[in-house]
Amino acid sequence: MSIGKEPDGMEIGRQKKEIRQEMRRRLSALPPEEKSREMREMERRLEGLACYFYARRVMFYVGVGFEINTLPVLVRALAAKKEVFVPYCLVAERRLLVSALYDLGELKAGYYGLLEPKSECLRPLDPALLEVVILPGLAFDLAGNRLGRGGGYYDRLLSEIGPQTVLLALAFDFQVYDRLPVESHDRPVHRIITPSRTINCRSLPPGWI
């Protein structure tokens, strides 16, 4: 998919709003059987990536509702003895805390129904120490630009991670545009994993394969 070229200012905001609405509609309309089948393909491709396979510290978002369900691959990461981290929403500060997760029983419904660690299970980590971050998004483009829900939480998190951190995204094929409206603070992902392909958006940090 593609949108018009060279948008700016208010036009960028308008286009982002339209894309978010369209993606929410299409994600909500996906038949459960098709969604499950395509998510299994994404998981297979993700787990076959060398940068994911060799990473020890991996941050997952915990998908709910129409989002891609990351729990199956998260559980396998725990079983493989990876150090698994998930976000905890600091609403008053409008930012995310990175917290270690040892077991799914440590999760509860928090801000906007999102699953996050119980307060007594918080184990913060400096985001700069993460090796791989799997990012949520409503839409992406071939250059790795990401369109989130619009709250800016992940944009602020990405400003805290180190240059060696690999950014990955899971997406259905229809979520990938040729080009999205972007702003200067947007940080692109390195790889987008869809049911049909792995998109190499930009070079991995030195030392990764």
Tab-separated table of C-alpha atoms in Angstrom:
chain	number	residue	atom	x	y	z
A	1	MET	CA	0.000	0.000	0.000
A	2	SER	CA	1.083	3.571	-0.469
A	3	ILE	CA	-0.007	7.045	0.518
A	4	GLY	CA	0.680	10.383	-1.118
A	5	LYS	CA	4.119	11.960	-1.073
A	6	GLU	CA	5.736	14.754	0.895
A	7	PRO	CA	3.021	15.392	3.527
A	8	ASP	CA	3.809	17.814	6.339
A	9	GLY	CA	2.334	19.612	9.326
A	10	MET	CA	-1.395	19.142	9.780
A	11	GLU	CA	-1.512	16.918	6.705
A	12	ILE	CA	0.757	14.372	8.405
A	13	GLY	CA	-1.579	14.286	11.405
A	14	ARG	CA	-4.627	13.840	9.185
A	15	GLN	CA	-3.037	11.017	7.204
A	16	LYS	CA	-1.887	9.238	10.350
A	17	LYS	CA	-5.393	9.426	11.795
A	18	GLU	CA	-6.907	7.937	8.634
A	19	ILE	CA	-4.369	5.108	8.548
A	20	ARG	CA	-4.959	4.296	12.221
A	21	GLN	CA	-8.706	4.118	11.646
A	22	GLU	CA	-8.285	1.887	8.599
A	23	MET	CA	-5.866	-0.469	10.344
A	24	ARG	CA	-8.073	-0.785	13.426
A	25	ARG	CA	-10.990	-1.656	11.158
A	26	ARG	CA	-9.061	-4.267	9.180
A	27	LEU	CA	-7.401	-5.826	12.224
A	28	SER	CA	-10.726	-6.100	14.044
A	29	ALA	CA	-12.311	-7.736	10.987
A	30	LEU	CA	-9.710	-10.502	10.603
A	31	PRO	CA	-11.303	-13.976	10.909
A	32	PRO	CA	-9.878	-15.757	13.991
A	33	GLU	CA	-8.728	-18.811	12.006
A	34	GLU	CA	-6.859	-16.684	9.470
A	35	LYS	CA	-5.353	-14.539	12.218
A	36	SER	CA	-4.096	-17.583	14.134
A	37	ARG	CA	-2.625	-19.174	11.012
A	38	GLU	CA	-0.795	-16.021	9.966
A	39	MET	CA	0.503	-15.369	13.477
A	40	ARG	CA	2.044	-18.854	13.537
A	41	GLU	CA	3.906	-17.991	10.331
A	42	MET	CA	5.170	-14.756	11.887
A	43	GLU	CA	6.365	-16.639	14.969
A	44	ARG	CA	8.207	-19.174	12.792
A	45	ARG	CA	9.953	-16.424	10.853
A	46	LEU	CA	10.818	-14.460	13.990
A	47	GLU	CA	12.324	-17.468	15.754
A	48	GLY	CA	14.363	-18.223	12.624
A	49	LEU	CA	16.068	-14.816	12.663
A	50	ALA	CA	19.668	-15.037	13.861
A	51	CYS	CA	19.467	-11.690	15.666
A	52	TYR	CA	16.485	-12.951	17.671
A	53	PHE	CA	17.863	-16.465	18.195
A	54	TYR	CA	21.149	-15.231	19.668
A	55	ALA	CA	19.711	-12.350	21.700
A	56	ARG	CA	19.560	-12.848	25.454
A	57	ARG	CA	17.666	-9.734	26.586
A	58	VAL	CA	14.454	-9.377	24.601
A	59	MET	CA	11.592	-6.966	25.223
A	60	PHE	CA	8.109	-7.965	24.072
A	61	TYR	CA	4.900	-6.003	24.053
A	62	VAL	CA	1.957	-8.093	25.270
A	63	GLY	CA	-0.671	-7.920	22.545
A	64	VAL	CA	-4.359	-7.621	23.464
A	65	GLY	CA	-7.543	-7.153	21.476
A	66	PHE	CA	-6.881	-6.773	17.758
A	67	GLU	CA	-3.094	-6.654	18.294
A	68	ILE	CA	-0.844	-9.537	17.317
A	69	ASN	CA	-0.693	-12.021	20.194
A	70	THR	CA	2.923	-12.253	21.349
A	71	LEU	CA	2.285	-14.604	24.280
A	72	PRO	CA	3.112	-17.902	22.482
A	73	VAL	CA	6.560	-16.735	21.386
A	74	LEU	CA	7.111	-14.969	24.731
A	75	VAL	CA	6.431	-18.240	26.572
A	76	ARG	CA	8.903	-20.075	24.340
A	77	ALA	CA	11.478	-17.348	24.979
A	78	LEU	CA	11.088	-17.904	28.723
A	79	ALA	CA	11.456	-21.663	28.212
A	80	ALA	CA	14.628	-21.038	26.179
A	81	LYS	CA	16.063	-19.128	29.171
A	82	LYS	CA	16.083	-15.777	27.447
A	83	GLU	CA	15.808	-12.749	29.707
A	84	VAL	CA	12.311	-11.511	28.869
A	85	PHE	CA	11.146	-7.955	29.477
A	86	VAL	CA	7.768	-6.283	29.067
A	87	PRO	CA	6.520	-2.687	29.413
A	88	TYR	CA	4.871	-1.198	32.466
A	89	CYS	CA	2.963	2.018	31.815
A	90	LEU	CA	3.819	5.003	34.006
A	91	VAL	CA	0.683	6.942	33.142
A	92	ALA	CA	1.470	10.136	35.054
A	93	GLU	CA	4.858	10.382	33.321
A	94	ARG	CA	3.521	9.184	29.951
A	95	ARG	CA	6.373	6.734	29.538
A	96	LEU	CA	7.135	3.026	29.741
A	97	LEU	CA	9.184	1.235	32.365
A	98	VAL	CA	11.063	-1.843	31.149
A	99	SER	CA	10.548	-4.714	33.608
A	100	ALA	CA	11.787	-8.312	33.699
A	101	LEU	CA	9.129	-11.022	33.461
A	102	TYR	CA	9.678	-14.479	34.934
A	103	ASP	CA	6.207	-15.982	34.579
A	104	LEU	CA	2.883	-15.140	32.924
A	105	GLY	CA	1.248	-15.224	36.351
A	106	GLU	CA	2.998	-11.936	37.091
A	107	LEU	CA	0.821	-10.120	34.532
A	108	LYS	CA	-2.434	-8.278	35.165
A	109	ALA	CA	-4.700	-5.958	33.196
A	110	GLY	CA	-3.479	-2.397	33.608
A	111	TYR	CA	-3.726	0.839	31.653
A	112	TYR	CA	-6.392	0.560	28.913
A	113	GLY	CA	-6.655	-3.178	29.629
A	114	LEU	CA	-3.069	-3.825	28.551
A	115	LEU	CA	-1.347	-6.725	30.283
A	116	GLU	CA	1.586	-5.555	32.373
A	117	PRO	CA	3.483	-6.725	35.477
A	118	LYS	CA	1.846	-6.440	38.866
A	119	SER	CA	3.415	-3.622	40.863
A	120	GLU	CA	4.969	-6.094	43.312
A	121	CYS	CA	6.658	-7.898	40.395
A	122	LEU	CA	8.432	-4.894	38.887
A	123	ARG	CA	12.129	-5.448	38.143
A	124	PRO	CA	13.290	-2.410	36.160
A	125	LEU	CA	16.034	-2.537	33.546
A	126	ASP	CA	17.856	0.314	31.844
A	127	PRO	CA	16.425	0.281	28.278
A	128	ALA	CA	19.942	0.829	26.920
A	129	LEU	CA	20.789	-2.751	27.975
A	130	LEU	CA	18.123	-4.381	25.806
A	131	GLU	CA	19.425	-6.408	22.861
A	132	VAL	CA	16.173	-6.833	20.923
A	133	VAL	CA	12.886	-4.942	21.190
A	134	ILE	CA	9.741	-6.252	19.484
A	135	LEU	CA	7.587	-3.215	18.823
A	136	PRO	CA	3.833	-2.927	18.375
A	137	GLY	CA	2.361	-0.850	15.593
A	138	LEU	CA	-0.768	-0.282	13.560
A	139	ALA	CA	1.167	0.212	10.326
A	140	PHE	CA	4.732	0.136	8.996
A	141	ASP	CA	6.456	1.005	5.758
A	142	LEU	CA	9.287	-0.555	3.763
A	143	ALA	CA	11.819	1.822	5.320
A	144	GLY	CA	10.873	0.555	8.795
A	145	ASN	CA	8.851	3.564	9.881
A	146	ARG	CA	6.192	2.701	12.460
A	147	LEU	CA	2.760	4.142	13.165
A	148	GLY	CA	1.608	3.416	16.710
A	149	ARG	CA	-1.571	4.264	18.558
A	150	GLY	CA	-0.554	7.896	18.912
A	151	GLY	CA	0.285	8.123	22.617
A	152	GLY	CA	4.021	8.481	22.060
A	153	TYR	CA	4.942	5.959	24.773
A	154	TYR	CA	7.132	3.833	22.525
A	155	ASP	CA	8.659	6.890	20.848
A	156	ARG	CA	9.873	8.000	24.272
A	157	LEU	CA	11.144	4.500	25.070
A	158	LEU	CA	13.064	4.353	21.794
A	159	SER	CA	14.872	7.560	22.728
A	160	GLU	CA	16.323	5.677	25.732
A	161	ILE	CA	17.589	2.509	24.056
A	162	GLY	CA	21.160	2.032	22.893
A	163	PRO	CA	22.491	2.093	19.324
A	164	GLN	CA	23.177	-1.658	19.475
A	165	THR	CA	19.545	-2.589	20.130
A	166	VAL	CA	17.805	-4.413	17.277
A	167	LEU	CA	14.241	-3.246	16.615
A	168	LEU	CA	11.815	-5.826	15.225
A	169	ALA	CA	8.136	-5.658	14.329
A	170	LEU	CA	5.450	-8.258	13.645
A	171	ALA	CA	2.781	-7.283	11.127
A	172	PHE	CA	0.168	-8.711	8.812
A	173	ASP	CA	0.980	-8.070	5.164
A	174	PHE	CA	-1.771	-5.474	4.804
A	175	GLN	CA	-0.187	-3.412	7.598
A	176	VAL	CA	2.900	-2.710	5.485
A	177	TYR	CA	2.749	0.414	3.314
A	178	ASP	CA	5.231	1.498	0.668
A	179	ARG	CA	5.614	4.784	2.503
A	180	LEU	CA	4.114	6.326	5.647
A	181	PRO	CA	3.994	9.969	6.725
A	182	VAL	CA	6.892	10.357	9.148
A	183	GLU	CA	8.295	12.988	11.478
A	184	SER	CA	11.881	13.707	12.478
A	185	HIS	CA	11.633	11.949	15.866
A	186	ASP	CA	10.423	8.650	14.370
A	187	ARG	CA	12.951	5.787	14.740
A	188	PRO	CA	12.598	3.001	12.157
A	189	VAL	CA	12.750	-0.721	12.897
A	190	HIS	CA	15.441	-2.953	11.405
A	191	ARG	CA	13.198	-5.837	10.370
A	192	ILE	CA	9.460	-6.335	9.797
A	193	ILE	CA	8.231	-9.930	10.004
A	194	THR	CA	5.000	-10.710	8.153
A	195	PRO	CA	3.376	-14.078	7.404
A	196	SER	CA	4.893	-14.074	3.896
A	197	ARG	CA	8.273	-12.352	4.220
A	198	THR	CA	10.923	-10.734	6.381
A	199	ILE	CA	11.544	-7.148	5.284
A	200	ASN	CA	15.094	-5.875	5.767
A	201	CYS	CA	14.441	-2.183	6.377
A	202	ARG	CA	17.938	-1.082	7.348
A	203	SER	CA	21.296	-2.547	8.330
A	204	LEU	CA	21.565	-4.223	11.713
A	205	PRO	CA	23.880	-2.632	14.299
A	206	PRO	CA	27.528	-3.788	14.092
A	207	GLY	CA	28.059	-7.277	15.475
A	208	TRP	CA	24.579	-8.580	14.617
A	209	ILE	CA	23.777	-11.010	11.804
